[in-house]
Structure formats: structure tokens, C-alpha cells
Amino acid sequence: MADDSTTTIRATFKTREAADLAVEHLVQQHGISRPDIFVQSASERNTAGASPSGGDASHDDGARRDAPLAGEIEVSADVASNQVAAVQRSLGDAGALNVSSR
């Protein structure tokens, strides 16, 4: 009988850019469907990350100062139990500050 159990993986990122990269790793490397991946603030405050990145950092006048930089971004997904180690490595490669599973 096949083991079809899942484990929820959570990872936090300093920037939205790193969180977006992690989502791409989950989709392209592990075949996880985008609707099964969740991206949200790691705290109760609205945030685009803890520091400017991507479009917020690439302006002629320097980094934008109006982005809500109030904390980390959390990416989570339910993955097959046999994928946990590989997914954790991918999230780390994408810049995760910490990764947990349950």
C-alpha cells in the first residue's frame, strides 16, 4: 500500500523576491500546484518583506520607502511525505531564514 500522507512545510523569507523564488522552486522542481501554495505575512502586519527587493529596490532614486516592510513573508504548502527533505532543501536554496514541518 502506498503512503499518501502529507506534511505541511512552512518557510519564512526576508524579502518578497525570495518568497516568490521559493514558490517557483516548489512548482517547477517538485510539481506542487500553485493553488496549493500559500504566501502570507509571517506576522499580523501587512508586509512586503523585511527589506526592499525586486521592484522596490530598483529605482533610479534608490529603494522605494513606501513599501510596507514590516517583517518576514511565510510560504507554506502540503507536500507528500516522501518529498519533505527535498522540498526543505529547495526552500533553503531559495533563501529561507527557517523551515519547519508538521
JSON list of C-alpha atoms in Angstrom, two decimals:
[
{"chain": "A", "resi": 1, "resn": "MET", "atom": "CA", "xyz": [0.00, 0.00, 0.00]},
{"chain": "A", "resi": 2, "resn": "ALA", "atom": "CA", "xyz": [1.35, 3.43, -0.97]},
{"chain": "A", "resi": 3, "resn": "ASP", "atom": "CA", "xyz": [1.95, 6.11, 1.64]},
{"chain": "A", "resi": 4, "resn": "ASP", "atom": "CA", "xyz": [-0.19, 9.07, 0.54]},
{"chain": "A", "resi": 5, "resn": "SER", "atom": "CA", "xyz": [0.21, 11.14, 3.72]},
{"chain": "A", "resi": 6, "resn": "THR", "atom": "CA", "xyz": [1.18, 14.79, 3.53]},
{"chain": "A", "resi": 7, "resn": "THR", "atom": "CA", "xyz": [3.22, 17.13, 5.66]},
{"chain": "A", "resi": 8, "resn": "THR", "atom": "CA", "xyz": [2.81, 20.89, 5.91]},
{"chain": "A", "resi": 9, "resn": "ILE", "atom": "CA", "xyz": [6.06, 22.71, 5.22]},
{"chain": "A", "resi": 10, "resn": "ARG", "atom": "CA", "xyz": [6.46, 26.35, 6.32]},
{"chain": "A", "resi": 11, "resn": "ALA", "atom": "CA", "xyz": [9.36, 28.64, 5.50]},
{"chain": "A", "resi": 12, "resn": "THR", "atom": "CA", "xyz": [9.98, 32.31, 6.21]},
{"chain": "A", "resi": 13, "resn": "PHE", "atom": "CA", "xyz": [11.81, 34.74, 3.94]},
{"chain": "A", "resi": 14, "resn": "LYS", "atom": "CA", "xyz": [13.27, 38.21, 4.41]},
{"chain": "A", "resi": 15, "resn": "THR", "atom": "CA", "xyz": [12.02, 39.52, 1.06]},
{"chain": "A", "resi": 16, "resn": "ARG", "atom": "CA", "xyz": [9.05, 39.01, -1.22]},
{"chain": "A", "resi": 17, "resn": "GLU", "atom": "CA", "xyz": [11.52, 38.32, -4.03]},
{"chain": "A", "resi": 18, "resn": "ALA", "atom": "CA", "xyz": [12.94, 35.32, -2.12]},
{"chain": "A", "resi": 19, "resn": "ALA", "atom": "CA", "xyz": [9.43, 34.06, -1.31]},
{"chain": "A", "resi": 20, "resn": "ASP", "atom": "CA", "xyz": [8.46, 34.28, -5.00]},
{"chain": "A", "resi": 21, "resn": "LEU", "atom": "CA", "xyz": [11.60, 32.33, -5.93]},
{"chain": "A", "resi": 22, "resn": "ALA", "atom": "CA", "xyz": [10.65, 29.65, -3.40]},
{"chain": "A", "resi": 23, "resn": "VAL", "atom": "CA", "xyz": [7.19, 29.34, -4.98]},
{"chain": "A", "resi": 24, "resn": "GLU", "atom": "CA", "xyz": [8.83, 28.82, -8.38]},
{"chain": "A", "resi": 25, "resn": "HIS", "atom": "CA", "xyz": [11.06, 26.08, -6.91]},
{"chain": "A", "resi": 26, "resn": "LEU", "atom": "CA", "xyz": [8.02, 24.33, -5.44]},
{"chain": "A", "resi": 27, "resn": "VAL", "atom": "CA", "xyz": [6.12, 24.47, -8.73]},
{"chain": "A", "resi": 28, "resn": "GLN", "atom": "CA", "xyz": [8.89, 23.73, -11.20]},
{"chain": "A", "resi": 29, "resn": "GLN", "atom": "CA", "xyz": [11.12, 21.34, -9.24]},
{"chain": "A", "resi": 30, "resn": "HIS", "atom": "CA", "xyz": [8.54, 19.49, -7.15]},
{"chain": "A", "resi": 31, "resn": "GLY", "atom": "CA", "xyz": [5.35, 19.67, -9.20]},
{"chain": "A", "resi": 32, "resn": "ILE", "atom": "CA", "xyz": [3.30, 21.34, -6.46]},
{"chain": "A", "resi": 33, "resn": "SER", "atom": "CA", "xyz": [0.27, 23.12, -7.89]},
{"chain": "A", "resi": 34, "resn": "ARG", "atom": "CA", "xyz": [0.21, 26.91, -7.37]},
{"chain": "A", "resi": 35, "resn": "PRO", "atom": "CA", "xyz": [-3.25, 26.85, -5.71]},
{"chain": "A", "resi": 36, "resn": "ASP", "atom": "CA", "xyz": [-1.75, 24.53, -3.07]},
{"chain": "A", "resi": 37, "resn": "ILE", "atom": "CA", "xyz": [0.97, 27.03, -2.10]},
{"chain": "A", "resi": 38, "resn": "PHE", "atom": "CA", "xyz": [0.17, 29.82, 0.34]},
{"chain": "A", "resi": 39, "resn": "VAL", "atom": "CA", "xyz": [2.08, 33.10, 0.72]},
{"chain": "A", "resi": 40, "resn": "GLN", "atom": "CA", "xyz": [1.31, 35.45, 3.61]},
{"chain": "A", "resi": 41, "resn": "SER", "atom": "CA", "xyz": [2.82, 37.72, 6.19]},
{"chain": "A", "resi": 42, "resn": "ALA", "atom": "CA", "xyz": [4.60, 35.80, 8.94]},
{"chain": "A", "resi": 43, "resn": "SER", "atom": "CA", "xyz": [3.09, 38.26, 11.44]},
{"chain": "A", "resi": 44, "resn": "GLU", "atom": "CA", "xyz": [-0.23, 40.03, 11.82]},
{"chain": "A", "resi": 45, "resn": "ARG", "atom": "CA", "xyz": [1.05, 43.11, 9.97]},
{"chain": "A", "resi": 46, "resn": "ASN", "atom": "CA", "xyz": [0.81, 43.67, 6.23]},
{"chain": "A", "resi": 47, "resn": "THR", "atom": "CA", "xyz": [4.28, 43.32, 4.76]},
{"chain": "A", "resi": 48, "resn": "ALA", "atom": "CA", "xyz": [6.26, 43.06, 1.55]},
{"chain": "A", "resi": 49, "resn": "GLY", "atom": "CA", "xyz": [9.20, 41.61, 3.50]},
{"chain": "A", "resi": 50, "resn": "ALA", "atom": "CA", "xyz": [11.78, 42.93, 5.91]},
{"chain": "A", "resi": 51, "resn": "SER", "atom": "CA", "xyz": [13.87, 44.78, 3.31]},
{"chain": "A", "resi": 52, "resn": "PRO", "atom": "CA", "xyz": [13.41, 46.22, -0.20]},
{"chain": "A", "resi": 53, "resn": "SER", "atom": "CA", "xyz": [13.81, 43.79, -3.10]},
{"chain": "A", "resi": 54, "resn": "GLY", "atom": "CA", "xyz": [12.78, 43.40, -6.71]},
{"chain": "A", "resi": 55, "resn": "GLY", "atom": "CA", "xyz": [10.83, 46.40, -7.99]},
{"chain": "A", "resi": 56, "resn": "ASP", "atom": "CA", "xyz": [11.04, 48.15, -4.62]},
{"chain": "A", "resi": 57, "resn": "ALA", "atom": "CA", "xyz": [14.83, 48.22, -4.80]},
{"chain": "A", "resi": 58, "resn": "SER", "atom": "CA", "xyz": [15.42, 49.05, -8.45]},
{"chain": "A", "resi": 59, "resn": "HIS", "atom": "CA", "xyz": [14.53, 52.71, -8.85]},
{"chain": "A", "resi": 60, "resn": "ASP", "atom": "CA", "xyz": [16.74, 55.50, -10.18]},
{"chain": "A", "resi": 61, "resn": "ASP", "atom": "CA", "xyz": [16.44, 57.32, -6.85]},
{"chain": "A", "resi": 62, "resn": "GLY", "atom": "CA", "xyz": [17.30, 54.21, -4.79]},
{"chain": "A", "resi": 63, "resn": "ALA", "atom": "CA", "xyz": [14.97, 51.87, -2.94]},
{"chain": "A", "resi": 64, "resn": "ARG", "atom": "CA", "xyz": [11.35, 52.90, -2.52]},
{"chain": "A", "resi": 65, "resn": "ARG", "atom": "CA", "xyz": [10.46, 53.89, 1.01]},
{"chain": "A", "resi": 66, "resn": "ASP", "atom": "CA", "xyz": [6.69, 53.47, 0.80]},
{"chain": "A", "resi": 67, "resn": "ALA", "atom": "CA", "xyz": [6.61, 49.65, 0.72]},
{"chain": "A", "resi": 68, "resn": "PRO", "atom": "CA", "xyz": [5.25, 48.04, 3.90]},
{"chain": "A", "resi": 69, "resn": "LEU", "atom": "CA", "xyz": [8.47, 46.50, 5.25]},
{"chain": "A", "resi": 70, "resn": "ALA", "atom": "CA", "xyz": [7.06, 45.15, 8.49]},
{"chain": "A", "resi": 71, "resn": "GLY", "atom": "CA", "xyz": [8.52, 41.65, 8.73]},
{"chain": "A", "resi": 72, "resn": "GLU", "atom": "CA", "xyz": [9.04, 38.31, 7.09]},
{"chain": "A", "resi": 73, "resn": "ILE", "atom": "CA", "xyz": [6.99, 36.51, 4.44]},
{"chain": "A", "resi": 74, "resn": "GLU", "atom": "CA", "xyz": [5.77, 32.94, 5.03]},
{"chain": "A", "resi": 75, "resn": "VAL", "atom": "CA", "xyz": [5.41, 30.33, 2.28]},
{"chain": "A", "resi": 76, "resn": "SER", "atom": "CA", "xyz": [3.61, 27.10, 3.12]},
{"chain": "A", "resi": 77, "resn": "ALA", "atom": "CA", "xyz": [2.43, 24.02, 1.26]},
{"chain": "A", "resi": 78, "resn": "ASP", "atom": "CA", "xyz": [1.26, 20.49, 1.96]},
{"chain": "A", "resi": 79, "resn": "VAL", "atom": "CA", "xyz": [3.69, 18.06, 0.35]},
{"chain": "A", "resi": 80, "resn": "ALA", "atom": "CA", "xyz": [3.87, 14.30, 0.05]},
{"chain": "A", "resi": 81, "resn": "SER", "atom": "CA", "xyz": [5.79, 12.84, 2.97]},
{"chain": "A", "resi": 82, "resn": "ASN", "atom": "CA", "xyz": [8.40, 11.37, 0.64]},
{"chain": "A", "resi": 83, "resn": "GLN", "atom": "CA", "xyz": [9.17, 14.88, -0.72]},
{"chain": "A", "resi": 84, "resn": "VAL", "atom": "CA", "xyz": [9.76, 16.62, 2.63]},
{"chain": "A", "resi": 85, "resn": "ALA", "atom": "CA", "xyz": [13.58, 16.52, 2.65]},
{"chain": "A", "resi": 86, "resn": "ALA", "atom": "CA", "xyz": [13.90, 17.65, -0.99]},
{"chain": "A", "resi": 87, "resn": "VAL", "atom": "CA", "xyz": [11.38, 20.48, -0.50]},
{"chain": "A", "resi": 88, "resn": "GLN", "atom": "CA", "xyz": [13.15, 21.66, 2.64]},
{"chain": "A", "resi": 89, "resn": "ARG", "atom": "CA", "xyz": [16.47, 21.78, 0.73]},
{"chain": "A", "resi": 90, "resn": "SER", "atom": "CA", "xyz": [14.84, 23.75, -2.13]},
{"chain": "A", "resi": 91, "resn": "LEU", "atom": "CA", "xyz": [13.36, 26.28, 0.28]},
{"chain": "A", "resi": 92, "resn": "GLY", "atom": "CA", "xyz": [16.77, 26.70, 1.91]},
{"chain": "A", "resi": 93, "resn": "ASP", "atom": "CA", "xyz": [18.36, 27.17, -1.51]},
{"chain": "A", "resi": 94, "resn": "ALA", "atom": "CA", "xyz": [15.78, 29.88, -2.25]},
{"chain": "A", "resi": 95, "resn": "GLY", "atom": "CA", "xyz": [16.88, 31.81, 0.85]},
{"chain": "A", "resi": 96, "resn": "ALA", "atom": "CA", "xyz": [14.58, 30.62, 3.65]},
{"chain": "A", "resi": 97, "resn": "LEU", "atom": "CA", "xyz": [15.51, 32.01, 7.05]},
{"chain": "A", "resi": 98, "resn": "ASN", "atom": "CA", "xyz": [13.95, 28.97, 8.71]},
{"chain": "A", "resi": 99, "resn": "VAL", "atom": "CA", "xyz": [11.96, 25.94, 7.58]},
{"chain": "A", "resi": 100, "resn": "SER", "atom": "CA", "xyz": [9.62, 23.82, 9.68]},
{"chain": "A", "resi": 101, "resn": "SER", "atom": "CA", "xyz": [7.29, 20.92, 9.07]},
{"chain": "A", "resi": 102, "resn": "ARG", "atom": "CA", "xyz": [4.39, 19.31, 10.86]}
]
